[in-house]
Amino acid sequence: MKFTGKNVLVTGSSRGIGAEIAKVLAGYGLKVWINYRSGAEAADKVKAEIKAAGGEAAVIGFDVSDEEAFTSGIKAIVDADGELSYLVNNAGITNDKLAMRMKMDDFTSVIDANLKSCFIGCRESIKTMSKKKFGAVVNVASIVGEMGNPGQTNYAASKGGVIAMSKSFAKEGAPRNIRFNTVTPGFIVTEMTDKLKDEVKAEYAKNIPLARMGDPKEVAEAVAFLLSDSSSYITGETLKVNGGLLV
Ligand code: NAP
């Protein structure tokens, strides 16, 4: 795959899907900015792995739900590299509870980490990418934003919001040659899904036509495609990466 741009910020790339996206994009020749909130050591490890494989990477820590921190982070990248070509809004959290037991803070903390963060990233990208009249953003939502899930009213609302918001950003970005797309992973093997009980995972796997959970690399390659020149006529799209769980 070819990339016209030169650098990318991947939020929440100290582990899980984000770390794999960072490694895959570095493998395609992009300079990758690895972001984390608390896992500085894990982020340094991802950077070391990318460098050992001959890629270029830098680490930048900030909390994506903090407007000032995220905005300053993007500014620091543009100051260092002269531009931000691509953004992957990947950072996200869960805080599962049945709705009747869900406190307001359980709800808003997930909305802030998953949806507000994505708005900040998309808004700041469109501002800076407009100057070059080039850019692409991929937002990592979830199958749960498409079909709902018991215990995840907060998470479903945040990810459904990401899907809808991306389409509006796509319409605002198109006249500026900036594309916005979304991926909706199904059940992927990471620390986020490690929290699930084995019997719950087995039950999920039974309903997946490809009969297994996904590998983070399988999400990363879909993200790479949506950033690359190979998808130059695709914007406002939602690409399911779920083994056929929702067809
Ligand atoms: P994960 O293993 O829990 O990793 C989450 C990453 O996000 C970590 O690097 C974490 O950094 C970072 N992060 C969390 N909150 C942050 C914040 N406020 N600011 C900056 N970084 C933050 O999660 P994952 O499974 O890889 O999920 C990645 C994305 O895919 C999420 O948006 C998730 O909702 C989505 N997704 C996952 C699945 C799945 O099955 N795993 C399915 C569908 C969608 P620290 O460690 O430093 O906090």
mmCIF file of C-alpha atoms in Angstrom, residues 12-133:
data_model
loop_
_atom_site.group_PDB
_atom_site.id
_atom_site.type_symbol
_atom_site.label_atom_id
_atom_site.label_comp_id
_atom_site.label_asym_id
_atom_site.label_seq_id
_atom_site.Cartn_x
_atom_site.Cartn_y
_atom_site.Cartn_z
ATOM 1 C CA GLY A 12 -3.740 4.684 22.751
ATOM 2 C CA SER A 13 -0.958 2.803 21.006
ATOM 3 C CA SER A 14 1.014 1.638 24.036
ATOM 4 C CA ARG A 15 -0.749 -1.745 23.840
ATOM 5 C CA GLY A 16 -3.551 -3.740 22.244
ATOM 6 C CA ILE A 17 -4.993 -2.793 18.869
ATOM 7 C CA GLY A 18 -3.289 0.629 18.893
ATOM 8 C CA ALA A 19 0.191 -0.881 19.347
ATOM 9 C CA GLU A 20 -0.435 -3.186 16.388
ATOM 10 C CA ILE A 21 -1.717 -0.282 14.253
ATOM 11 C CA ALA A 22 1.463 1.642 15.125
ATOM 12 C CA LYS A 23 3.705 -1.279 14.099
ATOM 13 C CA VAL A 24 1.827 -1.976 10.869
ATOM 14 C CA LEU A 25 1.858 1.694 9.813
ATOM 15 C CA ALA A 26 5.573 1.997 10.615
ATOM 16 C CA GLY A 27 6.079 -1.068 8.434
ATOM 17 C CA TYR A 28 4.443 0.845 5.567
ATOM 18 C CA GLY A 29 7.043 3.615 6.009
ATOM 19 C CA LEU A 30 5.172 6.217 8.096
ATOM 20 C CA LYS A 31 6.738 7.978 11.064
ATOM 21 C CA VAL A 32 4.495 6.904 13.931
ATOM 22 C CA TRP A 33 3.674 8.955 17.032
ATOM 23 C CA ILE A 34 2.830 6.518 19.827
ATOM 24 C CA ASN A 35 0.395 7.918 22.380
ATOM 25 C CA TYR A 36 -0.423 6.610 25.870
ATOM 26 C CA ARG A 37 -2.113 7.896 29.015
ATOM 27 C CA SER A 38 -0.353 6.015 31.831
ATOM 28 C CA GLY A 39 1.745 3.278 30.215
ATOM 29 C CA ALA A 40 4.956 5.171 29.370
ATOM 30 C CA GLU A 41 7.089 2.032 29.626
ATOM 31 C CA ALA A 42 4.779 0.069 27.322
ATOM 32 C CA ALA A 43 4.856 2.932 24.800
ATOM 33 C CA ASP A 44 8.674 2.967 24.874
ATOM 34 C CA LYS A 45 8.635 -0.774 24.206
ATOM 35 C CA VAL A 46 6.456 -0.304 21.107
ATOM 36 C CA LYS A 47 8.836 2.427 19.931
ATOM 37 C CA ALA A 48 11.854 0.152 20.465
ATOM 38 C CA GLU A 49 10.170 -2.668 18.487
ATOM 39 C CA ILE A 50 9.425 -0.305 15.580
ATOM 40 C CA LYS A 51 13.000 1.006 15.578
ATOM 41 C CA ALA A 52 14.435 -2.516 15.759
ATOM 42 C CA ALA A 53 12.410 -3.348 12.640
ATOM 43 C CA GLY A 54 13.897 -0.316 10.830
ATOM 44 C CA GLY A 55 10.909 2.037 11.285
ATOM 45 C CA GLU A 56 10.595 5.557 12.659
ATOM 46 C CA ALA A 57 8.666 6.293 15.863
ATOM 47 C CA ALA A 58 8.314 8.811 18.674
ATOM 48 C CA VAL A 59 6.357 8.715 21.929
ATOM 49 C CA ILE A 60 3.925 11.397 23.086
ATOM 50 C CA GLY A 61 1.913 10.942 26.285
ATOM 51 C CA PHE A 62 -1.370 12.720 26.954
ATOM 52 C CA ASP A 63 -4.935 11.982 28.014
ATOM 53 C CA VAL A 64 -7.148 12.126 24.903
ATOM 54 C CA SER A 65 -10.167 13.195 26.943
ATOM 55 C CA ASP A 66 -8.310 16.357 28.025
ATOM 56 C CA GLU A 67 -8.993 18.962 25.335
ATOM 57 C CA GLU A 68 -5.980 21.110 26.144
ATOM 58 C CA ALA A 69 -3.576 18.158 26.349
ATOM 59 C CA PHE A 70 -4.770 16.570 23.083
ATOM 60 C CA THR A 71 -4.682 19.930 21.242
ATOM 61 C CA SER A 72 -1.172 20.659 22.536
ATOM 62 C CA GLY A 73 -0.075 17.141 21.571
ATOM 63 C CA ILE A 74 -1.122 17.658 17.955
ATOM 64 C CA LYS A 75 0.540 21.074 17.936
ATOM 65 C CA ALA A 76 3.805 19.539 19.213
ATOM 66 C CA ILE A 77 3.720 16.962 16.390
ATOM 67 C CA VAL A 78 3.088 19.635 13.748
ATOM 68 C CA ASP A 79 5.905 21.765 15.244
ATOM 69 C CA ALA A 80 8.277 18.793 15.059
ATOM 70 C CA ASP A 81 7.352 17.388 11.619
ATOM 71 C CA GLY A 82 5.803 20.375 9.827
ATOM 72 C CA GLU A 83 2.475 18.541 9.489
ATOM 73 C CA LEU A 84 0.195 15.784 10.699
ATOM 74 C CA SER A 85 -0.708 13.617 7.690
ATOM 75 C CA TYR A 86 -2.856 10.991 9.407
ATOM 76 C CA LEU A 87 -4.629 10.383 12.695
ATOM 77 C CA VAL A 88 -6.001 7.164 14.159
ATOM 78 C CA ASN A 89 -8.397 7.823 17.052
ATOM 79 C CA ASN A 90 -7.957 4.453 18.730
ATOM 80 C CA ALA A 91 -7.757 5.127 22.498
ATOM 81 C CA GLY A 92 -10.805 3.854 24.323
ATOM 82 C CA ILE A 93 -12.049 2.374 27.573
ATOM 83 C CA THR A 94 -14.924 0.287 28.908
ATOM 84 C CA ASN A 95 -16.679 0.492 32.251
ATOM 85 C CA ASP A 96 -19.381 -2.158 32.075
ATOM 86 C CA LYS A 97 -22.448 -2.306 34.308
ATOM 87 C CA LEU A 98 -26.133 -2.873 33.834
ATOM 88 C CA ALA A 99 -27.762 0.511 33.168
ATOM 89 C CA MET A 100 -29.820 0.383 36.337
ATOM 90 C CA ARG A 101 -26.569 0.305 38.346
ATOM 91 C CA MET A 102 -24.683 2.768 36.186
ATOM 92 C CA LYS A 103 -23.758 6.017 37.930
ATOM 93 C CA MET A 104 -23.598 9.219 35.899
ATOM 94 C CA ASP A 105 -19.820 9.250 36.231
ATOM 95 C CA ASP A 106 -19.602 5.681 34.829
ATOM 96 C CA PHE A 107 -21.480 6.982 31.802
ATOM 97 C CA THR A 108 -19.704 10.291 31.223
ATOM 98 C CA SER A 109 -16.177 8.960 31.811
ATOM 99 C CA VAL A 110 -16.636 6.503 28.919
ATOM 100 C CA ILE A 111 -18.229 9.158 26.700
ATOM 101 C CA ASP A 112 -15.305 11.497 27.441
ATOM 102 C CA ALA A 113 -12.598 8.895 26.755
ATOM 103 C CA ASN A 114 -14.211 7.449 23.614
ATOM 104 C CA LEU A 115 -16.399 10.110 21.975
ATOM 105 C CA LYS A 116 -15.275 13.532 23.238
ATOM 106 C CA SER A 117 -11.659 12.519 22.542
ATOM 107 C CA CYS A 118 -12.550 11.520 19.015
ATOM 108 C CA PHE A 119 -14.238 14.878 18.427
ATOM 109 C CA ILE A 120 -11.152 16.744 19.670
ATOM 110 C CA GLY A 121 -8.846 14.664 17.457
ATOM 111 C CA CYS A 122 -11.013 15.069 14.343
ATOM 112 C CA ARG A 123 -11.492 18.810 14.925
ATOM 113 C CA GLU A 124 -7.785 19.493 15.445
ATOM 114 C CA SER A 125 -6.884 17.308 12.436
ATOM 115 C CA ILE A 126 -9.235 19.081 10.097
ATOM 116 C CA LYS A 127 -7.746 22.412 11.215
ATOM 117 C CA THR A 128 -4.137 21.443 10.616
ATOM 118 C CA MET A 129 -4.681 19.142 7.587
ATOM 119 C CA SER A 130 -6.679 21.898 5.831
ATOM 120 C CA LYS A 131 -3.444 23.885 5.531
ATOM 121 C CA LYS A 132 -1.946 21.158 3.289
ATOM 122 C CA LYS A 133 -5.291 20.227 1.718
#
